[in-house]
Tab-separated table of C-alpha atoms in Angstrom:
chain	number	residue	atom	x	y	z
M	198	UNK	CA	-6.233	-35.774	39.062
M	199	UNK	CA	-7.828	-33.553	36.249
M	200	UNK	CA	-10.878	-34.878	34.347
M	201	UNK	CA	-10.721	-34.358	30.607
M	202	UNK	CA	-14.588	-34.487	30.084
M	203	UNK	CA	-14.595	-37.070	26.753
M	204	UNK	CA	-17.772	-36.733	25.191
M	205	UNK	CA	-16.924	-38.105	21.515
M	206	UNK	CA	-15.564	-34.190	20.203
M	207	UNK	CA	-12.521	-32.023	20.865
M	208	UNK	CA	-8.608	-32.068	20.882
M	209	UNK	CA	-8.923	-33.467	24.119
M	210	UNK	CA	-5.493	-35.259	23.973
M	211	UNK	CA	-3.540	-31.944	23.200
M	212	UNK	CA	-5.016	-30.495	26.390
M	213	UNK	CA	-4.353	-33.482	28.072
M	214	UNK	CA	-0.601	-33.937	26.869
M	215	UNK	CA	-0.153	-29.864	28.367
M	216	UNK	CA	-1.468	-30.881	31.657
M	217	UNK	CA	1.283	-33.394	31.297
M	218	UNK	CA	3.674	-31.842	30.754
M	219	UNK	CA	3.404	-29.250	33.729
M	220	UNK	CA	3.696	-32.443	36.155
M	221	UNK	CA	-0.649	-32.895	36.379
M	222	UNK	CA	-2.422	-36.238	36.099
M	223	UNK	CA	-4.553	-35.596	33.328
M	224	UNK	CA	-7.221	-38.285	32.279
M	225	UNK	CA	-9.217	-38.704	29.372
M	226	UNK	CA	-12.982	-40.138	30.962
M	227	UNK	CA	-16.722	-39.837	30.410
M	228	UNK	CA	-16.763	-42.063	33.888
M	229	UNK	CA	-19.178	-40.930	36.532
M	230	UNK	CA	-16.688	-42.051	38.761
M	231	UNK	CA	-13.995	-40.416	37.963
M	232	UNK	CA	-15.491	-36.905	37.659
M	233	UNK	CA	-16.459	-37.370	41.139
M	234	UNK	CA	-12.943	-38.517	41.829
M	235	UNK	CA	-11.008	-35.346	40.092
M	236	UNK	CA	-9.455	-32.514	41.834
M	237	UNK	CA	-10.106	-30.108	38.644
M	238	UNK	CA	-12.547	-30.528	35.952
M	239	UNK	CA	-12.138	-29.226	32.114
M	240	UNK	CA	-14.543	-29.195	29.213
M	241	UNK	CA	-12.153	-28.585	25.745
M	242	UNK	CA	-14.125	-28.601	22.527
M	243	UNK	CA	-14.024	-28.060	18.868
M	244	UNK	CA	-16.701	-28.300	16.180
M	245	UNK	CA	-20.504	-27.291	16.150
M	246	UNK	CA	-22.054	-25.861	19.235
M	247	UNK	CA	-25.764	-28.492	18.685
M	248	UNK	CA	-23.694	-31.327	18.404
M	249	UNK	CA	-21.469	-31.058	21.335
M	250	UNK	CA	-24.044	-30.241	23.401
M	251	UNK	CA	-25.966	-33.092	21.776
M	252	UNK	CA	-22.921	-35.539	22.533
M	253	UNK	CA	-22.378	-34.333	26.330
M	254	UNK	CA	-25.855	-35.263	26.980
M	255	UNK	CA	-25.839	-38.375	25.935
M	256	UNK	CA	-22.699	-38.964	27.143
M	257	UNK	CA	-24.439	-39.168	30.779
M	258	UNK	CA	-21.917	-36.889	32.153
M	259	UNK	CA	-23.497	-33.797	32.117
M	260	UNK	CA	-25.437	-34.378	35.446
M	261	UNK	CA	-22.089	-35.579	37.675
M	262	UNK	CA	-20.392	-32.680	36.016
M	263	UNK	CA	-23.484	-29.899	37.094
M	264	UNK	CA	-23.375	-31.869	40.236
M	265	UNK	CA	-19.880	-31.247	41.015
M	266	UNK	CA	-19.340	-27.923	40.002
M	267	UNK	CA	-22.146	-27.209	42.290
M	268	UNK	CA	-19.908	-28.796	45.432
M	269	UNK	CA	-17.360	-26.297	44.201
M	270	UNK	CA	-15.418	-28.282	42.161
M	271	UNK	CA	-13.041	-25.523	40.165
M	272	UNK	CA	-14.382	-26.134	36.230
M	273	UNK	CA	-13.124	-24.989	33.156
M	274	UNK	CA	-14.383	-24.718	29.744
M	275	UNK	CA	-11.910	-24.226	26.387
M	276	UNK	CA	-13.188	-22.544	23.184
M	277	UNK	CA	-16.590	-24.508	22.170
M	278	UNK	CA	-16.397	-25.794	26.035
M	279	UNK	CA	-16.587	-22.431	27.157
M	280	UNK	CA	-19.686	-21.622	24.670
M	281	UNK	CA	-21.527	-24.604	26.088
M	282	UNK	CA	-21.687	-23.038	29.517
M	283	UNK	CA	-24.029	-20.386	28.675
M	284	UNK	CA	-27.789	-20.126	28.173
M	285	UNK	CA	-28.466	-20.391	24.254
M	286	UNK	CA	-26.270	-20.420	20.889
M	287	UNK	CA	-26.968	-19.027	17.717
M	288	UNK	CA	-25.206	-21.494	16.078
M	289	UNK	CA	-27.295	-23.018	12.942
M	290	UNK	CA	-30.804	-22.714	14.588
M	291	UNK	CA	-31.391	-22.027	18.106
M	292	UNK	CA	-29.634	-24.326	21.130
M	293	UNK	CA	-29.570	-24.608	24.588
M	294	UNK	CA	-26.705	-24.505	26.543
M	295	UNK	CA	-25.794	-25.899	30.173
M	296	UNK	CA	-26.880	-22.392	31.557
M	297	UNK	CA	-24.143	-22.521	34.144
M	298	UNK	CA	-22.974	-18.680	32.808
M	299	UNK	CA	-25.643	-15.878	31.890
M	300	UNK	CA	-25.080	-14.942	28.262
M	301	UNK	CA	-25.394	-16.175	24.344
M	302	UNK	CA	-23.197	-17.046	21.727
M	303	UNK	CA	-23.705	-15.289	17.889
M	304	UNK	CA	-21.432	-15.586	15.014
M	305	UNK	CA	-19.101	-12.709	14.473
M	306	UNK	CA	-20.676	-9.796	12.359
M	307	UNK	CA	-18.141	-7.681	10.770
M	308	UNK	CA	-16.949	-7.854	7.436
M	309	UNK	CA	-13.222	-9.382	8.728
M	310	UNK	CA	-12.447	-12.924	7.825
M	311	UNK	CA	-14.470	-15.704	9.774
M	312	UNK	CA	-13.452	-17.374	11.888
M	313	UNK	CA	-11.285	-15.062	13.847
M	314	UNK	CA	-7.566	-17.161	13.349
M	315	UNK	CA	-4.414	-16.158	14.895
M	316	UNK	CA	-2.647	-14.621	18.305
M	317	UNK	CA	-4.768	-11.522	19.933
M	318	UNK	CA	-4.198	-9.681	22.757
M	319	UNK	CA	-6.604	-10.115	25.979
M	320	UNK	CA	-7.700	-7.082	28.247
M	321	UNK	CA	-7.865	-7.745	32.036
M	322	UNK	CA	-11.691	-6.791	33.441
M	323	UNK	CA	-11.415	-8.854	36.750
M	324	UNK	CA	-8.594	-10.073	38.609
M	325	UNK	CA	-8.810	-14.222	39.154
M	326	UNK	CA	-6.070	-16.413	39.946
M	327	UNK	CA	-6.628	-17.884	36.590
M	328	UNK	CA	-4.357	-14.770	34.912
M	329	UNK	CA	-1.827	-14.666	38.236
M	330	UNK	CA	1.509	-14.035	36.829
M	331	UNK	CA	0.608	-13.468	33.323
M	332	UNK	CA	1.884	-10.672	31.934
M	333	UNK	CA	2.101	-11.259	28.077
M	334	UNK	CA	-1.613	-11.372	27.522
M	335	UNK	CA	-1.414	-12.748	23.502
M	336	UNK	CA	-3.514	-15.800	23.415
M	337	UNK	CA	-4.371	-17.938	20.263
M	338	UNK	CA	-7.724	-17.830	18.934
M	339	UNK	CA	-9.400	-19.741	16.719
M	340	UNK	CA	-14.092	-19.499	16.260
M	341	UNK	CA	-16.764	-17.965	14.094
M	342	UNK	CA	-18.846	-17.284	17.498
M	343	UNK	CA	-18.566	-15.942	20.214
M	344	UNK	CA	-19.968	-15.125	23.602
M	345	UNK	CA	-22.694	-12.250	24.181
M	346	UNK	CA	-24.660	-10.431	26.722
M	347	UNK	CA	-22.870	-11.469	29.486
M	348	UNK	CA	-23.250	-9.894	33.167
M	349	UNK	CA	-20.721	-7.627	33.655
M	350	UNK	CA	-19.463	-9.250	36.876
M	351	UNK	CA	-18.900	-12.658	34.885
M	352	UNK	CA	-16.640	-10.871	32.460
M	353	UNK	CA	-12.930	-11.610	32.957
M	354	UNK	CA	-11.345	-10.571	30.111
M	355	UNK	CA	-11.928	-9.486	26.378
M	356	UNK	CA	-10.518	-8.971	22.513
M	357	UNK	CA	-10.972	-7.156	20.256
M	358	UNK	CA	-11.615	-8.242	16.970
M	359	UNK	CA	-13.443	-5.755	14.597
M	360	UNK	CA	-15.167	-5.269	17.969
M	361	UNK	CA	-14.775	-5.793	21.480
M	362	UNK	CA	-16.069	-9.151	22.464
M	363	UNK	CA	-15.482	-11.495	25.947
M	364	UNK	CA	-12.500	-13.667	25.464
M	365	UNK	CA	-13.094	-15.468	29.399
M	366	UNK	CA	-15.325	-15.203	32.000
M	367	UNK	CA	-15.679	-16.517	35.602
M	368	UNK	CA	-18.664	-17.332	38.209
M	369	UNK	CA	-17.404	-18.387	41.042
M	370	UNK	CA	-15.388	-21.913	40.719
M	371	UNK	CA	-16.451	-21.681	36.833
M	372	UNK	CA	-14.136	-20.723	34.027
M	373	UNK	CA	-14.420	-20.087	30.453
M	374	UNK	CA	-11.745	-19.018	27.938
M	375	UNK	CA	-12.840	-18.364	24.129
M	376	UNK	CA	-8.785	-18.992	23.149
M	377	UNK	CA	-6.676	-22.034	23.582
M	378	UNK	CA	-4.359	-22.430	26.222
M	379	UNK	CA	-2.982	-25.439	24.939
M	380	UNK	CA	-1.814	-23.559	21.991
M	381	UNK	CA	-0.378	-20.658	23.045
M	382	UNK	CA	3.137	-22.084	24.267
M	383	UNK	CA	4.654	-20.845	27.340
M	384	UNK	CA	1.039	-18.184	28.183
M	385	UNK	CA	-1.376	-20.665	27.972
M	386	UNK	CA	0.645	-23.344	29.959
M	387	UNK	CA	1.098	-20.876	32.588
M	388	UNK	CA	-2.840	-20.341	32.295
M	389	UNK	CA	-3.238	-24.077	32.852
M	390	UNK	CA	-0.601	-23.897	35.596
M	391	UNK	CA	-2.978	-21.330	37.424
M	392	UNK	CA	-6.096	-23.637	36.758
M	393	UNK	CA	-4.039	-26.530	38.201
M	394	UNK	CA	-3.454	-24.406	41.208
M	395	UNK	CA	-6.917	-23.700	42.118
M	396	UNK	CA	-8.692	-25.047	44.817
């Protein structure tokens, strides 16, 4: 089973309904239990940065889910859910984040709309399983910030948007992508596929 982490924000059900479709159990939960119980775990997320991180903690799932990436549970965070795992965020004001990734997120400074809307094209910097097979890298995007000052090691892939910026990144069982898989049709399902296929 794949946990959904539910913590009141997000288009949870649209990831959920892609896991779905691929054949995956895919539940919804903010249960202790079941985070323990899950094969996979995924943080999605959309909205501001302080009140997701706000929600999560008092949710009461934060803990189990630091807990169980640290027994190697394979984790991944989706567009705000991948923001959260860093340090701090820039976001209105300054904000912790779960510190699970080294890095920041800032808002986008170039004179190009904000938010950054629409299909982009990812370039490879590490080879995971989570890109095995993929090779039309166009990804849909949609965020005003993004991640900064990441190690170089963590780095996975980037865009380019007015500048060249991380798009995913990976520490160990921990993933991140900036885009949404669940959006972009037959590439981001086989994303999810790979993420599926991790152990």
């Amino acid at each position: 089973m794949i946990a959904i982490v539910d913590y009141g924000m997000g288009n949870l059900r649209s990831v959920q309904k892609a896991f779905e479709f691929l054949g995956h159990t895919a539940k919804i939960t903010d249960r202790a239990t079941d985070l323990k119980d899950a094969k996979r775990i995924v943080l999605p997320g959309v909205g501001a940065f302080n009140d997701a991180i706000d929600a999560l903690k008092k949710s009461g799932v934060e803990k189990v889910m630091k807990d169980e990436i640290k027994k190697g549970k394979p984790f991944l965070g989706i567009c705000l859910g991948m923001q959260m795992l860093f340090d701090v965020s820039y976001e209105d004001g300054i904000h912790q984040g779960l510190g699970l990734v080294s890095g920041e997120v800032k808002r986008f400074e170039t004179s190009l709309k904000v938010p950054h809307i629409g299909w982009n094209k990812l370039n490879i910097k590490k080879k995971t399983p989570l890109f095995e097979g993929i090779d039309d890298l166009n990804f849909y995007f949609v965020h005003s910030y993004h991640a900064s000052g990441c190690r170089v090691e963590d780095i996975e892939t980037t865009c380019d948007y007015a500048y060249e910026f991380t798009a995913s990144v990976n520490k160990d069982n921990v993933w991140g992508v900036q885009f949404h898989p669940e959006k972009s049709g037959d590439t981001g399902l086989k994303l999810l596929a790979n993420f599926a296929k991790i152990n």
